[in-house]
Amino acid sequence: MRWQPLTPLTATANLPLLTIQDDDSIFASGDTAKRDDYEITLKASDQPITAIRLEALPDDRLPAGGPGSTYYEGTLGDFYLTEIDVHADGRAFAFTGASETYSKNRFGNNPATAAKAIDGDIQTGWSVHGRQAERHVAVFVLKEPLPAGTDVRIHMSFGRHFASSLGRFRFSATSSTQAPEARPWSDHVALLLSDPDRELNSHEADVLMTEFLLQTSQLAEDAEKIRKLRMRPEATSTLVLAERPDNAIRPTHRHHRGEYLQPKEEVQPGLPEILRAGSNESPGNRLEFARWLVSDSNPLTARVTVNRQWAAIFGTGLVKTVDDFGMQGESPSHPELLDWLAVTFRETDRWSLKALHRRIVCSSTYRQSSVRNPDSLSIDPGNRLLSSSPRYRLDAEVIRDQLLVAAGVLHDEVGGPPVRPLQPDGVTEAAYGSPSWTASPGTGRYRRSLYTFTKRTAPFAMFSTFDAPSGEACVARRDRSNSPLQALTLLNDVMLLDLSRQMGAHFSMASITSGDLEFLTEMFRRVLVRPPTSAELDLLTSFQQEQHSAFTADPASAFRFLEIDANSGITSETIVSHAAWSATARALFGLDEALTRP
């Protein structure tokens, strides 16, 4: 059976931008809604039309390769065609039946076939869950032929409880009086099959044989394996912003008193007049705006960046209100220093944060002692004049990362998917769907905190305890608290206990052939950076010996502390040494100085 492609004349939609391609297909881009309606006008055929074929085509521009544009909640690249109608010569034409090459419903047990797209029920439709990035075909048979020489208008509706429209598709028609059915093979294969007397060359014969082997029911299981092998491998992806085309600009309105339900006059992209510095030029798109942000016409970007880096290093910014540089923000404590750092950062450092950090930490201000003299307490009680090096508790992620380094287990791989470190059971049970939290195996759980998986409704427990934001909003300034729960976390959290055991394992093996004193000094320096005083070293030595004596008296408690099976075959002497050093590391982790900038 021959199918004749129908040339689109117009293609419009309620929200998506429909673009006619050179191969007579239509590509949908831009916004989508939970219900999308496509209106397609096709050029008249010179023959009566008895059936219409809809090809859902894959495309690399679509989520998971298409053919649909579903990008959240549903299967990436799927679609859900709820209804299709056809009109010609000023009236509607009914369908008598429909068939498809593949169909599968992700939600529920009801079928999601092409026939469900012509049943008049907006709740049912055609879907292809599980077979993304493939070509799928549906054939709709007309009750009476469409007349020749008349343009065809097709209306399609898409949508579930999420946006699920077709991303790329094409229409064809046939005038055959035999009721056609959807076939999975391409038009090239159909052409080869239509002429049985034609002598095939070796390539054409291979094409037909391959298609036969993939379609025969006897080899269905093997064919499915081949299809899965042909699918693109899973890869980490990210969203990328793209400028809208000029003919699909989203209208933006001023909202009366900020109320989104009261849109007023339409506004165009541009800068507030107060920021133009006397210039009539204003950025009109994202690229121009990005260039303006770092141009000489805008000194604010460099000043805000420098101030935030200063706050990260010293605990308080030169402008204390790091999240407010406006009229209601605080004036800078050192305005000339802020100006000099901003200009140097932009012109000399060429926006290099590494160079900025080096300049700040090499300064005498940063390297001065945190011990305050009596005069500074009366003259500069808030240390806004930086008369001494400020002390403040580190951020949650920094605390974890420095303890990973101290334990000697930090895995410094760059990039890749998020990981799940150890955390107490039950943290995620209160979140929607009660998602499980299975700690990443091997070295994955010891990656930098930057890569920790986060869920808005169940943030990582240790981070929340140390005032890390939940991710619901972008914050420029964090609150810092000091609570008993933080001390309990440092002593008892499963992740930090694991780090103390990792650190204890290293020192217990090293101390077997050498004295403990030098290793106690090294452990102290790993956690607190500075060397211990004589008094501190005496206290640490006494603590380590007390732990060793206690575990020696009760080896079973050492096995329990390390969560090692007593029947593992490891000698009690080894376990006792490991437990004593782990308890010592745990005690160091719990010191106030371990989480405070010196």
PDB file of N, CA and C in Angstrom, residues 284-353:
ATOM      1  N   GLY A 284      18.555  43.883  25.034  1.00  0.00           N
ATOM      2  CA  GLY A 284      17.257  43.412  24.544  1.00  0.00           C
ATOM      3  C   GLY A 284      17.086  41.913  24.619  1.00  0.00           C
ATOM      4  N   ASN A 285      18.177  41.174  24.932  1.00  0.00           N
ATOM      5  CA  ASN A 285      18.058  39.725  25.069  1.00  0.00           C
ATOM      6  C   ASN A 285      19.064  39.256  26.125  1.00  0.00           C
ATOM      7  N   ARG A 286      19.096  37.957  26.366  1.00  0.00           N
ATOM      8  CA  ARG A 286      19.933  37.412  27.441  1.00  0.00           C
ATOM      9  C   ARG A 286      21.423  37.637  27.174  1.00  0.00           C
ATOM     10  N   LEU A 287      21.835  37.465  25.934  1.00  0.00           N
ATOM     11  CA  LEU A 287      23.252  37.635  25.622  1.00  0.00           C
ATOM     12  C   LEU A 287      23.697  39.075  25.860  1.00  0.00           C
ATOM     13  N   GLU A 288      22.904  40.034  25.388  1.00  0.00           N
ATOM     14  CA  GLU A 288      23.252  41.436  25.599  1.00  0.00           C
ATOM     15  C   GLU A 288      23.233  41.778  27.080  1.00  0.00           C
ATOM     16  N   PHE A 289      22.308  41.197  27.819  1.00  0.00           N
ATOM     17  CA  PHE A 289      22.241  41.454  29.255  1.00  0.00           C
ATOM     18  C   PHE A 289      23.465  40.873  29.966  1.00  0.00           C
ATOM     19  N   ALA A 290      23.884  39.667  29.560  1.00  0.00           N
ATOM     20  CA  ALA A 290      25.074  39.051  30.165  1.00  0.00           C
ATOM     21  C   ALA A 290      26.305  39.908  29.912  1.00  0.00           C
ATOM     22  N   ARG A 291      26.433  40.456  28.704  1.00  0.00           N
ATOM     23  CA  ARG A 291      27.573  41.315  28.393  1.00  0.00           C
ATOM     24  C   ARG A 291      27.525  42.615  29.191  1.00  0.00           C
ATOM     25  N   TRP A 292      26.335  43.147  29.384  1.00  0.00           N
ATOM     26  CA  TRP A 292      26.204  44.375  30.164  1.00  0.00           C
ATOM     27  C   TRP A 292      26.576  44.131  31.626  1.00  0.00           C
ATOM     28  N   LEU A 293      26.245  42.960  32.158  1.00  0.00           N
ATOM     29  CA  LEU A 293      26.526  42.664  33.563  1.00  0.00           C
ATOM     30  C   LEU A 293      28.013  42.815  33.888  1.00  0.00           C
ATOM     31  N   VAL A 294      28.880  42.456  32.933  1.00  0.00           N
ATOM     32  CA  VAL A 294      30.327  42.498  33.196  1.00  0.00           C
ATOM     33  C   VAL A 294      31.012  43.635  32.446  1.00  0.00           C
ATOM     34  N   SER A 295      30.243  44.602  32.001  1.00  0.00           N
ATOM     35  CA  SER A 295      30.816  45.726  31.266  1.00  0.00           C
ATOM     36  C   SER A 295      31.210  46.850  32.228  1.00  0.00           C
ATOM     37  N   ASP A 296      31.956  47.820  31.702  1.00  0.00           N
ATOM     38  CA  ASP A 296      32.342  48.973  32.514  1.00  0.00           C
ATOM     39  C   ASP A 296      31.138  49.821  32.900  1.00  0.00           C
ATOM     40  N   SER A 297      30.038  49.656  32.186  1.00  0.00           N
ATOM     41  CA  SER A 297      28.840  50.440  32.481  1.00  0.00           C
ATOM     42  C   SER A 297      28.142  49.968  33.741  1.00  0.00           C
ATOM     43  N   ASN A 298      28.541  48.797  34.237  1.00  0.00           N
ATOM     44  CA  ASN A 298      27.881  48.240  35.425  1.00  0.00           C
ATOM     45  C   ASN A 298      28.931  47.860  36.470  1.00  0.00           C
ATOM     46  N   PRO A 299      29.222  48.733  37.405  1.00  0.00           N
ATOM     47  CA  PRO A 299      30.223  48.411  38.431  1.00  0.00           C
ATOM     48  C   PRO A 299      29.692  47.503  39.528  1.00  0.00           C
ATOM     49  N   LEU A 300      28.389  47.226  39.505  1.00  0.00           N
ATOM     50  CA  LEU A 300      27.774  46.502  40.616  1.00  0.00           C
ATOM     51  C   LEU A 300      28.199  45.039  40.683  1.00  0.00           C
ATOM     52  N   THR A 301      28.355  44.374  39.531  1.00  0.00           N
ATOM     53  CA  THR A 301      28.651  42.944  39.525  1.00  0.00           C
ATOM     54  C   THR A 301      29.957  42.642  40.244  1.00  0.00           C
ATOM     55  N   ALA A 302      31.008  43.385  39.923  1.00  0.00           N
ATOM     56  CA  ALA A 302      32.303  43.147  40.555  1.00  0.00           C
ATOM     57  C   ALA A 302      32.239  43.446  42.045  1.00  0.00           C
ATOM     58  N   ARG A 303      31.541  44.494  42.446  1.00  0.00           N
ATOM     59  CA  ARG A 303      31.466  44.861  43.859  1.00  0.00           C
ATOM     60  C   ARG A 303      30.704  43.807  44.664  1.00  0.00           C
ATOM     61  N   VAL A 304      29.589  43.325  44.118  1.00  0.00           N
ATOM     62  CA  VAL A 304      28.807  42.305  44.820  1.00  0.00           C
ATOM     63  C   VAL A 304      29.604  41.004  44.932  1.00  0.00           C
ATOM     64  N   THR A 305      30.275  40.619  43.842  1.00  0.00           N
ATOM     65  CA  THR A 305      31.061  39.379  43.857  1.00  0.00           C
ATOM     66  C   THR A 305      32.180  39.454  44.879  1.00  0.00           C
ATOM     67  N   VAL A 306      32.923  40.561  44.867  1.00  0.00           N
ATOM     68  CA  VAL A 306      34.024  40.730  45.824  1.00  0.00           C
ATOM     69  C   VAL A 306      33.494  40.718  47.255  1.00  0.00           C
ATOM     70  N   ASN A 307      32.392  41.384  47.483  1.00  0.00           N
ATOM     71  CA  ASN A 307      31.844  41.449  48.842  1.00  0.00           C
ATOM     72  C   ASN A 307      31.424  40.075  49.343  1.00  0.00           C
ATOM     73  N   ARG A 308      30.842  39.268  48.459  1.00  0.00           N
ATOM     74  CA  ARG A 308      30.412  37.922  48.879  1.00  0.00           C
ATOM     75  C   ARG A 308      31.615  37.020  49.151  1.00  0.00           C
ATOM     76  N   GLN A 309      32.667  37.165  48.366  1.00  0.00           N
ATOM     77  CA  GLN A 309      33.867  36.369  48.630  1.00  0.00           C
ATOM     78  C   GLN A 309      34.524  36.812  49.937  1.00  0.00           C
ATOM     79  N   TRP A 310      34.509  38.114  50.206  1.00  0.00           N
ATOM     80  CA  TRP A 310      35.044  38.616  51.468  1.00  0.00           C
ATOM     81  C   TRP A 310      34.237  38.039  52.647  1.00  0.00           C
ATOM     82  N   ALA A 311      32.915  38.012  52.504  1.00  0.00           N
ATOM     83  CA  ALA A 311      32.062  37.469  53.570  1.00  0.00           C
ATOM     84  C   ALA A 311      32.324  35.980  53.778  1.00  0.00           C
ATOM     85  N   ALA A 312      32.589  35.247  52.680  1.00  0.00           N
ATOM     86  CA  ALA A 312      32.865  33.818  52.808  1.00  0.00           C
ATOM     87  C   ALA A 312      34.169  33.567  53.551  1.00  0.00           C
ATOM     88  N   ILE A 313      35.131  34.477  53.405  1.00  0.00           N
ATOM     89  CA  ILE A 313      36.444  34.293  54.023  1.00  0.00           C
ATOM     90  C   ILE A 313      36.503  34.877  55.430  1.00  0.00           C
ATOM     91  N   PHE A 314      35.893  36.056  55.616  1.00  0.00           N
ATOM     92  CA  PHE A 314      35.982  36.729  56.915  1.00  0.00           C
ATOM     93  C   PHE A 314      34.715  36.589  57.762  1.00  0.00           C
ATOM     94  N   GLY A 315      33.668  35.979  57.220  1.00  0.00           N
ATOM     95  CA  GLY A 315      32.437  35.805  57.997  1.00  0.00           C
ATOM     96  C   GLY A 315      31.459  36.940  57.836  1.00  0.00           C
ATOM     97  N   THR A 316      31.922  38.127  57.549  1.00  0.00           N
ATOM     98  CA  THR A 316      31.073  39.298  57.350  1.00  0.00           C
ATOM     99  C   THR A 316      31.612  40.090  56.168  1.00  0.00           C
ATOM    100  N   GLY A 317      30.745  40.570  55.313  1.00  0.00           N
ATOM    101  CA  GLY A 317      31.179  41.312  54.140  1.00  0.00           C
ATOM    102  C   GLY A 317      31.603  42.726  54.486  1.00  0.00           C
ATOM    103  N   LEU A 318      32.349  43.352  53.580  1.00  0.00           N
ATOM    104  CA  LEU A 318      32.646  44.781  53.735  1.00  0.00           C
ATOM    105  C   LEU A 318      31.340  45.566  53.781  1.00  0.00           C
ATOM    106  N   VAL A 319      30.373  45.148  52.978  1.00  0.00           N
ATOM    107  CA  VAL A 319      28.987  45.577  53.148  1.00  0.00           C
ATOM    108  C   VAL A 319      28.299  44.443  53.895  1.00  0.00           C
ATOM    109  N   LYS A 320      27.901  44.698  55.122  1.00  0.00           N
ATOM    110  CA  LYS A 320      27.400  43.631  55.987  1.00  0.00           C
ATOM    111  C   LYS A 320      26.184  42.940  55.404  1.00  0.00           C
ATOM    112  N   THR A 321      25.316  43.721  54.742  1.00  0.00           N
ATOM    113  CA  THR A 321      24.109  43.155  54.124  1.00  0.00           C
ATOM    114  C   THR A 321      24.475  42.624  52.738  1.00  0.00           C
ATOM    115  N   VAL A 322      25.077  41.436  52.683  1.00  0.00           N
ATOM    116  CA  VAL A 322      25.535  40.893  51.400  1.00  0.00           C
ATOM    117  C   VAL A 322      24.384  40.644  50.439  1.00  0.00           C
ATOM    118  N   ASP A 323      23.173  40.506  50.964  1.00  0.00           N
ATOM    119  CA  ASP A 323      22.012  40.253  50.117  1.00  0.00           C
ATOM    120  C   ASP A 323      21.261  41.529  49.759  1.00  0.00           C
ATOM    121  N   ASP A 324      21.806  42.694  50.136  1.00  0.00           N
ATOM    122  CA  ASP A 324      21.108  43.954  49.843  1.00  0.00           C
ATOM    123  C   ASP A 324      22.138  45.058  49.629  1.00  0.00           C
ATOM    124  N   PHE A 325      22.389  45.403  48.361  1.00  0.00           N
ATOM    125  CA  PHE A 325      23.289  46.495  48.024  1.00  0.00           C
ATOM    126  C   PHE A 325      22.503  47.766  47.709  1.00  0.00           C
ATOM    127  N   GLY A 326      21.223  47.770  48.043  1.00  0.00           N
ATOM    128  CA  GLY A 326      20.387  48.912  47.711  1.00  0.00           C
ATOM    129  C   GLY A 326      20.417  49.983  48.777  1.00  0.00           C
ATOM    130  N   MET A 327      19.454  50.900  48.686  1.00  0.00           N
ATOM    131  CA  MET A 327      19.408  52.035  49.595  1.00  0.00           C
ATOM    132  C   MET A 327      19.162  51.604  51.031  1.00  0.00           C
ATOM    133  N   GLN A 328      18.525  50.449  51.244  1.00  0.00           N
ATOM    134  CA  GLN A 328      18.233  49.991  52.591  1.00  0.00           C
ATOM    135  C   GLN A 328      19.337  49.094  53.144  1.00  0.00           C
ATOM    136  N   GLY A 329      20.359  48.831  52.345  1.00  0.00           N
ATOM    137  CA  GLY A 329      21.481  48.045  52.830  1.00  0.00           C
ATOM    138  C   GLY A 329      22.443  48.900  53.637  1.00  0.00           C
ATOM    139  N   GLU A 330      23.388  48.230  54.305  1.00  0.00           N
ATOM    140  CA  GLU A 330      24.357  48.934  55.135  1.00  0.00           C
ATOM    141  C   GLU A 330      25.495  49.488  54.275  1.00  0.00           C
ATOM    142  N   SER A 331      26.016  50.630  54.655  1.00  0.00           N
ATOM    143  CA  SER A 331      27.157  51.217  53.940  1.00  0.00           C
ATOM    144  C   SER A 331      28.402  50.378  54.195  1.00  0.00           C
ATOM    145  N   PRO A 332      29.353  50.372  53.261  1.00  0.00           N
ATOM    146  CA  PRO A 332      30.561  49.561  53.450  1.00  0.00           C
ATOM    147  C   PRO A 332      31.415  50.093  54.601  1.00  0.00           C
ATOM    148  N   SER A 333      32.006  49.162  55.336  1.00  0.00           N
ATOM    149  CA  SER A 333      32.886  49.557  56.433  1.00  0.00           C
ATOM    150  C   SER A 333      34.204  50.113  55.901  1.00  0.00           C
ATOM    151  N   HIS A 334      34.642  49.661  54.735  1.00  0.00           N
ATOM    152  CA  HIS A 334      35.887  50.108  54.103  1.00  0.00           C
ATOM    153  C   HIS A 334      35.589  50.385  52.624  1.00  0.00           C
ATOM    154  N   PRO A 335      34.981  51.532  52.311  1.00  0.00           N
ATOM    155  CA  PRO A 335      34.544  51.790  50.928  1.00  0.00           C
ATOM    156  C   PRO A 335      35.687  51.817  49.917  1.00  0.00           C
ATOM    157  N   GLU A 336      36.822  52.388  50.286  1.00  0.00           N
ATOM    158  CA  GLU A 336      37.925  52.452  49.333  1.00  0.00           C
ATOM    159  C   GLU A 336      38.500  51.066  49.061  1.00  0.00           C
ATOM    160  N   LEU A 337      38.556  50.241  50.101  1.00  0.00           N
ATOM    161  CA  LEU A 337      39.026  48.860  49.915  1.00  0.00           C
ATOM    162  C   LEU A 337      38.091  48.095  48.990  1.00  0.00           C
ATOM    163  N   LEU A 338      36.777  48.270  49.169  1.00  0.00           N
ATOM    164  CA  LEU A 338      35.799  47.602  48.303  1.00  0.00           C
ATOM    165  C   LEU A 338      35.969  48.059  46.858  1.00  0.00           C
ATOM    166  N   ASP A 339      36.158  49.361  46.644  1.00  0.00           N
ATOM    167  CA  ASP A 339      36.359  49.877  45.286  1.00  0.00           C
ATOM    168  C   ASP A 339      37.622  49.279  44.661  1.00  0.00           C
ATOM    169  N   TRP A 340      38.715  49.281  45.425  1.00  0.00           N
ATOM    170  CA  TRP A 340      39.982  48.785  44.889  1.00  0.00           C
ATOM    171  C   TRP A 340      39.905  47.296  44.554  1.00  0.00           C
ATOM    172  N   LEU A 341      39.323  46.511  45.442  1.00  0.00           N
ATOM    173  CA  LEU A 341      39.190  45.075  45.180  1.00  0.00           C
ATOM    174  C   LEU A 341      38.316  44.821  43.953  1.00  0.00           C
ATOM    175  N   ALA A 342      37.224  45.569  43.800  1.00  0.00           N
ATOM    176  CA  ALA A 342      36.312  45.367  42.672  1.00  0.00           C
ATOM    177  C   ALA A 342      36.995  45.693  41.351  1.00  0.00           C
ATOM    178  N   VAL A 343      37.692  46.830  41.300  1.00  0.00           N
ATOM    179  CA  VAL A 343      38.365  47.227  40.062  1.00  0.00           C
ATOM    180  C   VAL A 343      39.494  46.259  39.728  1.00  0.00           C
ATOM    181  N   THR A 344      40.271  45.858  40.741  1.00  0.00           N
ATOM    182  CA  THR A 344      41.368  44.916  40.515  1.00  0.00           C
ATOM    183  C   THR A 344      40.846  43.559  40.077  1.00  0.00           C
ATOM    184  N   PHE A 345      39.751  43.125  40.679  1.00  0.00           N
ATOM    185  CA  PHE A 345      39.147  41.837  40.321  1.00  0.00           C
ATOM    186  C   PHE A 345      38.716  41.832  38.859  1.00  0.00           C
ATOM    187  N   ARG A 346      38.187  42.960  38.387  1.00  0.00           N
ATOM    188  CA  ARG A 346      37.686  43.024  37.014  1.00  0.00           C
ATOM    189  C   ARG A 346      38.800  43.232  35.996  1.00  0.00           C
ATOM    190  N   GLU A 347      39.728  44.144  36.300  1.00  0.00           N
ATOM    191  CA  GLU A 347      40.708  44.539  35.292  1.00  0.00           C
ATOM    192  C   GLU A 347      42.007  43.742  35.373  1.00  0.00           C
ATOM    193  N   THR A 348      42.483  43.450  36.560  1.00  0.00           N
ATOM    194  CA  THR A 348      43.753  42.728  36.712  1.00  0.00           C
ATOM    195  C   THR A 348      43.541  41.217  36.775  1.00  0.00           C
ATOM    196  N   ASP A 349      42.609  40.805  37.614  1.00  0.00           N
ATOM    197  CA  ASP A 349      42.353  39.372  37.774  1.00  0.00           C
ATOM    198  C   ASP A 349      41.520  38.799  36.638  1.00  0.00           C
ATOM    199  N   ARG A 350      40.902  39.652  35.847  1.00  0.00           N
ATOM    200  CA  ARG A 350      40.047  39.216  34.719  1.00  0.00           C
ATOM    201  C   ARG A 350      38.971  38.257  35.207  1.00  0.00           C
ATOM    202  N   TRP A 351      38.326  38.625  36.333  1.00  0.00           N
ATOM    203  CA  TRP A 351      37.213  37.883  36.910  1.00  0.00           C
ATOM    204  C   TRP A 351      37.639  36.509  37.456  1.00  0.00           C
ATOM    205  N   SER A 352      38.900  36.353  37.802  1.00  0.00           N
ATOM    206  CA  SER A 352      39.383  35.080  38.348  1.00  0.00           C
ATOM    207  C   SER A 352      39.173  35.052  39.864  1.00  0.00           C
ATOM    208  N   LEU A 353      38.295  34.180  40.335  1.00  0.00           N
ATOM    209  CA  LEU A 353      38.065  34.052  41.771  1.00  0.00           C
ATOM    210  C   LEU A 353      39.302  33.494  42.467  1.00  0.00           C
TER     211      LEU A 353
END
